[in-house]
Amino acid sequence: MDTENGTDAERGAARQIEPAESVHAAELRFLAAYDTGPRPPGWRLTPRAVVLFVCGSQGVVLELPDGAAAPGQAAGSDPVRKMEVSGKFVGDRDLIERCVVTLAGERALMLVGEPGTAKSMLSELLAAGVSGDSTRVVQGTAGTTEDHLRYGWNYALLLAKGPTGEALVPSPVMAAMRGGGVARIEEVTRCLPEVQDALVSILSDRRIAVPELSGSSDGAVYAAPGFTVIATANLRDRGVSEMSAALKRRFNFETIGPIADPDAEIGLVRRQAHGALAKVTGQTAFGVDDAVLGVLVTAFRDLRSGRSAEGWEIERPSTVMSTAEAVAVATSLALAAAYFPGDRDVLSLVPGHLLGVVRKDDPADADRLLGYWDSAVRRRAQDGARTWQRMWELRDVLKG
Ligand SMILES: Nc1ncnc2c1ncn2[C@@H]1O[C@H](COP(=O)(O)OP(=O)(O)OP(=O)(O)O)[C@@H](O)[C@H]1O
Ligand SMILES: [Mg+2]
């Protein structure tokens, strides 16, 4: 066999990213055994267990009720009767409950928000928790067509056998309809209006007509109970293809905001950067201490909100200072510490990375960062905070 061209499974290839249901397979199995209450049609877990999966058990070790069978194990290992569920989405639990209730009612859910607020991550986690499959996803772009939402054909089979069910290539949405699962549509507002209209009809009729098959059946694929859609839309893309009122009416909207609590954001950045470092290097030593993370996340929050924790006004750059990018910078700092140990202190790398994040859209943003240095950073340095004094000394980096 030609191993270069074989499938991933044949080649035993490692994957850069695993879907949420694979990464968290043990938690999903445990939660299915932990909460055996009634589930909405097509659901793998109860609504309560889905919320637990997304938000985590907040340090509580969950124990299976007496008499509940432990989930299936690898041969020879002890059954798992206790587990702490890891925290994944950081934010309002009520919001997650509302999302879960929307999906339990088979209504479509729209997650909107600024870039990098974990809309895609949340949609993946919800799909994994509800239907055990987060991979039925259509990425919305200007090139997305109606067929990407509906179906296509295997042309070799179509020519050989004509339009049969065998030759039909279902879209991820059609596959989710058949299986009674969750389909995900990313960046809906990047799709052209006619593609969005196709979604309106799928969500209203809950079936996709396949006229080519009408000889052998009524020529339609119907949604099984449980089918629903989670879509995401970025507020910065407003106006690319504004959603029609008809489309909006078919969704329950939830707005995902930036993380409110500074300590929770620092904790998340530490956890995710640590995880990313371990994945790349296999090392567990994390060379970015809390003081550095504190400076980094504080700068992101100040520039994102236009106001510091002390209440000082700050001129905001036009770039979104997202948590996702704070994680990326913290990961770069940790990698620098791992691969270039002892070269430079990690703190001294922070201004250069911040400049890289800020200077994307508008050249004037670099001046705004300098303005931040001359106001908030200087004042904190004058107040005697050591890490901020060091930041102030590094001001020249920003002129580069
Ligand atoms: N509230 C949060 N809880 C957990 N992780 C978060 C949160 N906010 C941001 N993140 C970080 O953001 C990363 C994922 O961002 P994601 O791609 O899901 O954002 P998005 O809102 O879909 O962004 P975009 O609009 O650019 O598509 C996560 O892996 C995590 O590191
Ligand atoms: Mg996204």
CSV table of C-alpha atoms and ligand atoms in Angstrom, one decimal:
chain,number,residue,atom,x,y,z
A,1,MET,CA,0.0,0.0,0.0
A,2,ASP,CA,1.1,3.5,-0.7
A,3,THR,CA,1.4,4.8,2.8
A,4,GLU,CA,2.0,8.4,1.8
A,5,ASN,CA,-1.4,8.5,0.2
A,6,GLY,CA,-3.4,6.2,2.5
A,7,THR,CA,-6.1,7.6,4.8
A,8,ASP,CA,-5.0,9.0,8.1
A,9,ALA,CA,-6.2,5.9,9.9
A,10,GLU,CA,-4.2,3.6,7.5
A,11,ARG,CA,-1.1,5.8,8.1
A,12,GLY,CA,-1.7,5.9,11.9
A,13,ALA,CA,-1.1,9.7,11.5
A,14,ALA,CA,-1.0,12.0,14.5
A,15,ARG,CA,-3.5,14.9,14.4
A,16,GLN,CA,-2.8,18.4,15.3
A,17,ILE,CA,-6.3,19.0,16.7
A,18,GLU,CA,-8.7,16.4,17.9
A,19,PRO,CA,-12.5,17.1,18.0
A,20,ALA,CA,-13.9,17.9,21.5
A,21,GLU,CA,-15.6,14.5,21.7
A,22,SER,CA,-12.3,12.7,21.3
A,23,VAL,CA,-10.3,15.0,23.6
A,24,HIS,CA,-12.9,14.7,26.4
A,25,ALA,CA,-14.2,11.2,25.6
A,26,ALA,CA,-13.6,9.9,29.1
A,27,GLU,CA,-15.6,12.8,30.6
A,28,LEU,CA,-18.5,12.3,28.2
A,29,ARG,CA,-18.7,8.6,29.0
A,30,PHE,CA,-18.6,9.4,32.7
A,31,LEU,CA,-21.3,12.0,32.5
A,32,ALA,CA,-23.6,9.7,30.6
A,33,ALA,CA,-23.3,7.2,33.5
A,34,TYR,CA,-23.4,9.9,36.2
A,35,ASP,CA,-26.7,11.5,35.2
A,36,THR,CA,-29.1,8.9,33.9
A,37,GLY,CA,-32.2,11.2,33.9
A,38,PRO,CA,-34.4,11.7,30.9
A,39,ARG,CA,-32.8,13.1,27.8
A,40,PRO,CA,-34.3,15.1,25.0
A,41,PRO,CA,-34.7,13.0,21.8
A,42,GLY,CA,-31.4,12.2,20.1
A,43,TRP,CA,-29.3,13.5,23.1
A,44,ARG,CA,-26.3,11.6,24.5
A,45,LEU,CA,-26.4,13.4,27.9
A,46,THR,CA,-29.1,15.0,30.0
A,47,PRO,CA,-29.2,18.9,29.7
A,48,ARG,CA,-27.8,19.1,33.2
A,49,ALA,CA,-24.8,16.9,32.3
A,50,VAL,CA,-24.2,19.0,29.1
A,51,VAL,CA,-23.9,22.2,31.3
A,52,LEU,CA,-21.5,20.3,33.6
A,53,PHE,CA,-19.4,19.2,30.6
A,54,VAL,CA,-19.1,22.7,29.3
A,55,CYS,CA,-18.6,24.6,32.6
A,56,GLY,CA,-16.8,21.8,34.5
A,57,SER,CA,-17.5,20.6,38.0
A,58,GLN,CA,-15.6,23.6,39.6
A,59,GLY,CA,-13.2,21.4,41.5
A,60,VAL,CA,-15.9,19.0,42.9
A,61,VAL,CA,-15.1,15.4,42.4
A,62,LEU,CA,-18.3,13.7,41.0
A,63,GLU,CA,-19.2,10.2,42.1
A,64,LEU,CA,-21.4,7.8,40.3
A,65,PRO,CA,-24.6,7.0,42.2
A,66,ASP,CA,-24.9,3.6,43.9
A,67,GLY,CA,-25.9,1.0,41.5
A,68,ALA,CA,-25.0,3.0,38.4
A,69,ALA,CA,-22.8,1.0,36.0
A,70,ALA,CA,-19.4,2.5,35.5
A,71,PRO,CA,-18.7,3.5,31.9
A,72,GLY,CA,-16.8,1.0,29.6
A,73,GLN,CA,-13.1,0.9,30.3
A,74,ALA,CA,-10.0,-0.2,28.5
A,75,ALA,CA,-9.3,-3.9,29.3
A,76,GLY,CA,-7.6,-4.4,32.6
A,77,SER,CA,-8.1,-0.9,34.0
A,78,ASP,CA,-10.3,-0.2,37.1
A,79,PRO,CA,-13.7,1.2,36.5
A,80,VAL,CA,-13.9,5.0,36.9
A,81,ARG,CA,-16.5,5.8,39.6
A,82,LYS,CA,-15.2,9.3,40.4
A,83,MET,CA,-14.2,12.2,38.2
A,84,GLU,CA,-13.6,15.9,38.3
A,85,VAL,CA,-14.9,17.4,35.1
A,86,SER,CA,-12.5,20.0,33.7
A,87,GLY,CA,-13.6,23.6,33.2
A,88,LYS,CA,-13.6,24.5,29.5
A,89,PHE,CA,-15.8,27.6,28.8
A,90,VAL,CA,-15.1,30.4,31.3
A,91,GLY,CA,-18.2,32.5,31.8
A,92,ASP,CA,-21.7,32.8,32.9
A,93,ARG,CA,-23.3,29.5,33.7
A,94,ASP,CA,-26.8,30.9,33.2
A,95,LEU,CA,-25.8,31.7,29.6
A,96,ILE,CA,-24.8,28.0,29.1
A,97,GLU,CA,-28.1,26.9,30.6
A,98,ARG,CA,-30.0,29.1,28.2
A,99,CYS,CA,-28.0,27.7,25.3
A,100,VAL,CA,-28.7,24.1,26.4
A,101,VAL,CA,-32.4,24.8,26.9
A,102,THR,CA,-32.6,26.3,23.4
A,103,LEU,CA,-31.1,23.2,21.9
A,104,ALA,CA,-33.3,20.9,24.0
A,105,GLY,CA,-36.3,22.6,22.3
A,106,GLU,CA,-34.7,21.7,18.9
A,107,ARG,CA,-34.4,25.4,18.3
A,108,ALA,CA,-31.4,26.8,16.5
A,109,LEU,CA,-28.8,28.7,18.5
A,110,MET,CA,-26.8,31.7,17.3
A,111,LEU,CA,-23.7,32.7,19.2
A,112,VAL,CA,-22.6,36.2,18.4
A,113,GLY,CA,-19.7,38.3,19.8
A,114,GLU,CA,-16.4,39.9,19.2
A,115,PRO,CA,-13.6,37.8,17.7
A,116,GLY,CA,-11.8,35.4,20.0
A,117,THR,CA,-14.5,35.1,22.7
A,118,ALA,CA,-14.8,31.3,22.3
A,119,LYS,CA,-17.9,31.2,20.2
A,120,SER,CA,-16.5,28.4,18.0
A,121,MET,CA,-15.2,26.6,21.0
A,122,LEU,CA,-18.5,26.8,22.8
A,123,SER,CA,-20.4,25.6,19.7
A,124,GLU,CA,-18.0,22.6,19.5
A,125,LEU,CA,-18.4,21.8,23.1
A,126,LEU,CA,-22.2,22.0,23.0
A,127,ALA,CA,-22.3,19.8,19.9
A,128,ALA,CA,-20.0,17.2,21.5
A,129,GLY,CA,-22.0,17.2,24.7
A,130,VAL,CA,-25.4,17.0,23.0
A,131,SER,CA,-24.9,14.6,20.2
A,132,GLY,CA,-21.3,13.3,20.7
A,133,ASP,CA,-20.2,14.7,17.3
A,134,SER,CA,-18.9,18.2,16.7
A,135,THR,CA,-17.5,17.6,13.3
A,136,ARG,CA,-20.7,18.3,11.2
A,137,VAL,CA,-19.6,21.8,10.4
A,138,VAL,CA,-19.9,24.1,7.5
A,139,GLN,CA,-17.5,27.0,7.5
A,140,GLY,CA,-19.2,30.1,6.2
A,141,THR,CA,-17.2,32.1,3.6
A,142,ALA,CA,-18.0,34.2,0.6
A,143,GLY,CA,-17.5,31.0,-1.4
A,144,THR,CA,-20.0,28.9,0.5
A,145,THR,CA,-22.8,27.7,-1.8
A,146,GLU,CA,-26.2,26.3,-1.1
A,147,ASP,CA,-24.8,22.8,-1.9
A,148,HIS,CA,-22.5,23.1,1.1
A,149,LEU,CA,-25.6,23.3,3.2
A,150,ARG,CA,-27.7,20.7,1.2
A,151,TYR,CA,-26.0,18.0,-0.7
A,152,GLY,CA,-23.7,17.1,-3.6
A,153,TRP,CA,-23.1,14.1,-5.9
A,154,ASN,CA,-20.4,11.5,-6.3
A,155,TYR,CA,-20.1,12.0,-10.0
A,156,ALA,CA,-18.5,8.6,-10.8
A,157,LEU,CA,-21.5,6.9,-9.1
A,158,LEU,CA,-24.0,9.4,-10.6
A,159,LEU,CA,-22.7,8.6,-14.1
A,160,ALA,CA,-22.6,4.8,-13.5
A,161,LYS,CA,-25.9,4.4,-11.7
A,162,GLY,CA,-27.9,7.6,-12.1
A,163,PRO,CA,-29.3,9.7,-9.2
A,164,THR,CA,-29.6,7.1,-6.5
A,165,GLY,CA,-29.3,7.5,-2.7
A,166,GLU,CA,-25.9,5.9,-3.0
A,167,ALA,CA,-24.6,8.6,-5.2
A,168,LEU,CA,-25.8,11.4,-3.0
A,169,VAL,CA,-23.2,13.1,-0.9
A,170,PRO,CA,-24.9,14.6,2.1
A,171,SER,CA,-23.7,18.0,3.5
A,172,PRO,CA,-22.8,18.1,7.2
A,173,VAL,CA,-26.3,19.6,7.7
A,174,MET,CA,-28.0,16.8,6.0
A,175,ALA,CA,-26.0,14.2,7.9
A,176,ALA,CA,-27.0,15.9,11.2
A,177,MET,CA,-30.7,15.9,10.0
A,178,ARG,CA,-30.6,12.2,9.3
A,179,GLY,CA,-28.8,11.4,12.6
A,180,GLY,CA,-30.9,13.7,14.7
A,181,GLY,CA,-27.8,15.6,15.8
A,182,VAL,CA,-26.3,19.1,15.9
A,183,ALA,CA,-25.0,20.8,12.8
A,184,ARG,CA,-22.6,23.7,13.2
A,185,ILE,CA,-22.4,26.7,10.9
A,186,GLU,CA,-19.5,29.0,11.4
A,187,GLU,CA,-19.4,32.6,10.5
A,188,VAL,CA,-22.9,32.8,9.1
A,189,THR,CA,-22.6,36.4,8.2
A,190,ARG,CA,-19.9,35.7,5.7
A,191,CYS,CA,-22.2,33.7,3.6
A,192,LEU,CA,-24.0,35.4,0.7
A,193,PRO,CA,-27.8,36.1,1.3
A,194,GLU,CA,-29.0,33.3,-1.0
A,195,VAL,CA,-27.0,30.8,1.1
A,196,GLN,CA,-28.5,32.2,4.2
A,197,ASP,CA,-31.9,31.8,2.6
A,198,ALA,CA,-31.2,28.1,2.1
A,199,LEU,CA,-30.7,27.9,5.8
A,200,VAL,CA,-34.0,29.6,6.5
A,201,SER,CA,-35.8,27.0,4.5
A,202,ILE,CA,-33.9,24.1,6.2
A,203,LEU,CA,-34.8,25.5,9.6
A,204,SER,CA,-38.4,26.1,8.8
A,205,ASP,CA,-39.2,22.9,6.9
A,206,ARG,CA,-36.7,20.6,8.7
A,207,ARG,CA,-36.3,18.7,5.4
A,208,ILE,CA,-34.1,19.0,2.3
A,209,ALA,CA,-35.8,18.3,-1.0
A,210,VAL,CA,-33.8,16.2,-3.4
A,211,PRO,CA,-35.8,16.5,-6.6
A,212,GLU,CA,-33.4,14.1,-8.5
A,213,LEU,CA,-34.5,11.3,-6.3
A,214,SER,CA,-38.2,11.8,-6.6
A,215,GLY,CA,-38.6,8.7,-8.7
A,216,SER,CA,-37.8,6.3,-5.9
A,217,SER,CA,-39.2,8.2,-2.9
A,218,ASP,CA,-40.8,11.5,-2.2
A,219,GLY,CA,-37.4,12.9,-2.9
A,220,ALA,CA,-36.7,14.5,0.5
A,221,VAL,CA,-34.5,14.0,3.5
A,222,TYR,CA,-36.3,14.7,6.8
A,223,ALA,CA,-34.8,15.8,10.1
A,224,ALA,CA,-34.9,13.1,12.8
A,225,PRO,CA,-35.9,14.3,16.3
A,226,GLY,CA,-33.0,16.0,18.0
A,227,PHE,CA,-31.7,17.8,14.9
A,228,THR,CA,-30.8,21.4,15.4
A,229,VAL,CA,-28.2,24.0,14.4
A,230,ILE,CA,-25.6,26.1,16.2
A,231,ALA,CA,-24.3,29.0,14.3
A,232,THR,CA,-21.7,31.6,15.1
A,233,ALA,CA,-21.3,35.2,13.8
A,234,ASN,CA,-18.7,37.7,14.5
A,235,LEU,CA,-19.8,41.2,15.4
A,236,ARG,CA,-16.8,42.7,13.6
A,237,ASP,CA,-18.1,41.2,10.3
A,238,ARG,CA,-21.4,43.1,10.6
A,239,GLY,CA,-22.5,44.3,7.2
A,240,VAL,CA,-20.5,41.7,5.2
A,241,SER,CA,-23.8,39.9,4.6
A,242,GLU,CA,-26.2,41.2,7.2
A,243,MET,CA,-28.6,38.5,8.4
A,244,SER,CA,-32.1,38.8,7.1
A,245,ALA,CA,-34.9,39.3,9.6
A,246,ALA,CA,-36.3,35.9,8.5
A,247,LEU,CA,-33.0,34.2,9.4
A,248,LYS,CA,-32.8,36.0,12.7
A,249,ARG,CA,-36.3,34.8,13.7
A,250,ARG,CA,-35.2,31.2,13.4
A,251,PHE,CA,-32.5,31.5,16.0
A,252,ASN,CA,-32.3,32.2,19.7
A,253,PHE,CA,-29.4,34.6,20.0
A,254,GLU,CA,-26.8,34.6,22.8
A,255,THR,CA,-24.1,37.2,23.0
A,256,ILE,CA,-20.7,36.0,24.2
A,257,GLY,CA,-18.7,38.7,25.9
A,258,PRO,CA,-15.1,38.9,27.0
A,259,ILE,CA,-14.3,37.2,30.3
A,260,ALA,CA,-15.5,39.6,33.1
A,261,ASP,CA,-13.2,38.5,36.0
A,262,PRO,CA,-9.5,39.3,35.6
A,263,ASP,CA,-8.4,36.3,37.7
A,264,ALA,CA,-10.5,33.9,35.7
A,265,GLU,CA,-8.9,35.3,32.5
A,266,ILE,CA,-5.4,34.9,33.9
A,267,GLY,CA,-6.2,31.4,35.0
A,268,LEU,CA,-7.6,30.5,31.6
A,269,VAL,CA,-4.6,31.9,29.8
A,270,ARG,CA,-2.2,30.0,32.1
A,271,ARG,CA,-4.1,26.7,31.6
A,272,GLN,CA,-4.4,26.9,27.9
A,273,ALA,CA,-0.8,28.2,27.3
A,274,HIS,CA,0.5,25.5,29.6
A,275,GLY,CA,-1.5,22.8,27.7
A,276,ALA,CA,-0.3,24.2,24.3
A,277,LEU,CA,3.3,24.1,25.5
A,278,ALA,CA,3.0,20.5,26.8
A,279,LYS,CA,1.6,19.4,23.5
A,280,VAL,CA,4.4,20.9,21.4
A,281,THR,CA,7.4,20.3,23.5
A,282,GLY,CA,6.3,17.4,25.7
A,283,GLN,CA,7.6,19.5,28.7
A,284,THR,CA,5.5,20.3,31.7
A,285,ALA,CA,7.7,23.1,33.1
A,286,PHE,CA,6.0,26.4,32.3
A,287,GLY,CA,8.5,29.2,32.2
A,288,VAL,CA,6.0,32.1,32.4
A,289,ASP,CA,5.4,33.1,36.0
A,290,ASP,CA,2.2,34.7,37.4
A,291,ALA,CA,3.7,38.2,37.5
A,292,VAL,CA,4.3,38.1,33.7
A,293,LEU,CA,0.9,36.6,33.0
A,294,GLY,CA,-0.6,39.3,35.2
A,295,VAL,CA,1.0,42.1,33.2
A,296,LEU,CA,0.1,40.5,29.9
A,297,VAL,CA,-3.6,40.0,30.7
A,298,THR,CA,-3.9,43.4,32.4
A,299,ALA,CA,-2.6,45.1,29.3
A,300,PHE,CA,-5.0,43.1,27.1
A,301,ARG,CA,-7.9,44.0,29.3
A,302,ASP,CA,-7.0,47.7,29.6
A,303,LEU,CA,-6.6,48.0,25.8
A,304,ARG,CA,-9.8,46.0,25.1
A,305,SER,CA,-12.0,47.9,27.4
A,306,GLY,CA,-10.5,51.4,27.1
A,307,ARG,CA,-10.4,51.7,30.9
A,308,SER,CA,-7.9,50.4,33.5
A,309,ALA,CA,-8.9,48.6,36.7
A,310,GLU,CA,-7.8,51.9,38.4
A,311,GLY,CA,-10.5,53.7,36.4
A,312,TRP,CA,-8.0,55.5,34.0
A,313,GLU,CA,-9.2,56.3,30.5
A,314,ILE,CA,-7.1,54.5,27.8
A,315,GLU,CA,-7.3,55.0,24.1
A,316,ARG,CA,-8.4,51.8,22.5
A,317,PRO,CA,-6.6,50.4,19.5
A,318,SER,CA,-8.9,49.4,16.6
A,319,THR,CA,-7.7,45.8,16.9
A,320,VAL,CA,-9.7,43.5,19.2
A,321,MET,CA,-7.5,42.4,22.1
A,322,SER,CA,-9.1,39.0,22.5
A,323,THR,CA,-8.5,36.4,25.1
A,324,ALA,CA,-7.6,34.0,22.3
A,325,GLU,CA,-4.7,36.2,21.3
A,326,ALA,CA,-3.6,36.6,24.9
A,327,VAL,CA,-3.4,32.8,25.0
A,328,ALA,CA,-1.3,32.8,21.8
A,329,VAL,CA,1.1,35.4,23.2
A,330,ALA,CA,1.5,33.5,26.5
A,331,THR,CA,2.1,30.3,24.5
A,332,SER,CA,4.9,32.1,22.5
A,333,LEU,CA,6.4,33.4,25.8
A,334,ALA,CA,6.4,29.8,27.2
A,335,LEU,CA,7.9,28.4,24.0
A,336,ALA,CA,10.6,31.1,24.0
A,337,ALA,CA,11.5,30.2,27.6
A,338,ALA,CA,11.6,26.5,26.7
A,339,TYR,CA,13.7,26.8,23.5
A,340,PHE,CA,15.9,29.7,24.4
A,341,PRO,CA,16.4,29.2,28.1
A,342,GLY,CA,18.5,31.9,29.8
A,343,ASP,CA,18.7,34.1,26.7
A,344,ARG,CA,16.4,36.9,28.0
A,345,ASP,CA,13.9,37.3,30.8
A,346,VAL,CA,10.4,36.4,29.6
A,347,LEU,CA,9.0,39.8,30.8
A,348,SER,CA,11.2,41.6,28.3
A,349,LEU,CA,9.5,39.9,25.4
A,350,VAL,CA,6.0,41.2,26.4
A,351,PRO,CA,6.2,44.7,24.7
A,352,GLY,CA,7.3,43.2,21.4
A,353,HIS,CA,4.5,40.7,21.4
A,354,LEU,CA,1.9,43.3,22.4
A,355,LEU,CA,3.1,45.5,19.5
A,356,GLY,CA,2.7,42.5,17.1
A,357,VAL,CA,-0.9,42.0,18.3
A,358,VAL,CA,-1.9,45.7,18.2
A,359,ARG,CA,-0.2,46.7,14.8
A,360,LYS,CA,-2.6,44.8,12.5
A,361,ASP,CA,-5.2,47.1,11.0
A,362,ASP,CA,-4.3,50.7,11.6
A,363,PRO,CA,-0.7,52.0,11.8
A,364,ALA,CA,-2.0,54.6,14.4
A,365,ASP,CA,-2.6,51.6,16.8
A,366,ALA,CA,1.2,51.5,17.5
A,367,ASP,CA,0.9,55.1,18.7
A,368,ARG,CA,-2.0,54.2,20.9
A,369,LEU,CA,0.1,51.4,22.5
A,370,LEU,CA,2.8,54.0,23.1
A,371,GLY,CA,0.1,56.2,24.6
A,372,TYR,CA,-0.9,53.4,26.9
A,373,TRP,CA,2.8,53.1,28.0
A,374,ASP,CA,3.0,56.9,28.7
A,375,SER,CA,-0.1,56.9,30.8
A,376,ALA,CA,-1.1,53.7,32.6
A,377,VAL,CA,2.3,51.9,32.5
A,378,ARG,CA,4.2,55.0,33.6
A,379,ARG,CA,1.8,55.6,36.5
A,380,ARG,CA,2.0,52.1,37.7
A,381,ALA,CA,5.8,52.2,37.5
A,382,GLN,CA,5.8,55.4,39.5
A,383,ASP,CA,3.6,53.8,42.1
A,384,GLY,CA,6.4,51.3,42.6
A,385,ALA,CA,5.2,48.1,41.0
A,386,ARG,CA,8.3,46.2,40.0
A,387,THR,CA,7.0,44.4,36.9
A,388,TRP,CA,5.5,47.7,35.6
A,389,GLN,CA,8.8,49.5,36.3
A,390,ARG,CA,10.5,46.9,34.1
A,391,MET,CA,7.8,47.4,31.4
A,392,TRP,CA,8.4,51.2,31.5
A,393,GLU,CA,12.1,50.6,31.0
A,394,LEU,CA,11.3,48.6,27.9
A,395,ARG,CA,9.4,51.5,26.3
A,396,ASP,CA,11.9,51.9,23.4
A,397,VAL,CA,10.9,48.5,22.0
A,398,LEU,CA,7.6,50.0,20.9
A,399,LYS,CA,9.2,52.6,18.8
A,400,GLY,CA,10.7,49.9,16.5
B,1,LIG,N1,-14.7,32.5,27.8
B,1,LIG,C1,-13.7,31.7,27.4
B,1,LIG,N2,-13.6,30.5,27.9
B,1,LIG,C2,-12.7,29.7,27.4
B,1,LIG,N3,-11.8,30.0,26.5
B,1,LIG,C3,-11.8,31.2,25.9
B,1,LIG,C4,-12.8,32.2,26.4
B,1,LIG,N4,-12.6,33.3,25.7
B,1,LIG,C5,-11.6,33.1,24.8
B,1,LIG,N5,-11.1,31.9,25.0
B,1,LIG,C6,-9.9,31.4,24.2
B,1,LIG,O1,-10.3,31.6,22.8
B,1,LIG,C7,-10.0,30.4,22.1
B,1,LIG,C8,-11.0,30.1,21.0
B,1,LIG,O2,-11.5,31.1,20.5
B,1,LIG,P1,-12.6,30.8,19.4
B,1,LIG,O3,-11.9,30.5,18.1
B,1,LIG,O4,-13.6,29.8,19.8
B,1,LIG,O5,-13.2,32.2,19.3
B,1,LIG,P2,-14.3,32.8,18.4
B,1,LIG,O6,-15.2,33.6,19.2
B,1,LIG,O7,-14.9,31.7,17.6
B,1,LIG,O8,-13.4,33.7,17.5
B,1,LIG,P3,-13.6,34.2,16.0
B,1,LIG,O9,-14.7,35.2,16.0
B,1,LIG,O10,-12.3,34.8,15.6
B,1,LIG,O11,-14.0,33.0,15.2
B,1,LIG,C9,-10.1,29.3,23.1
B,1,LIG,O12,-9.3,28.3,22.7
B,1,LIG,C10,-9.6,30.0,24.4
B,1,LIG,O13,-8.2,29.9,24.4
B,2,MG,MG,-15.0,31.3,15.5
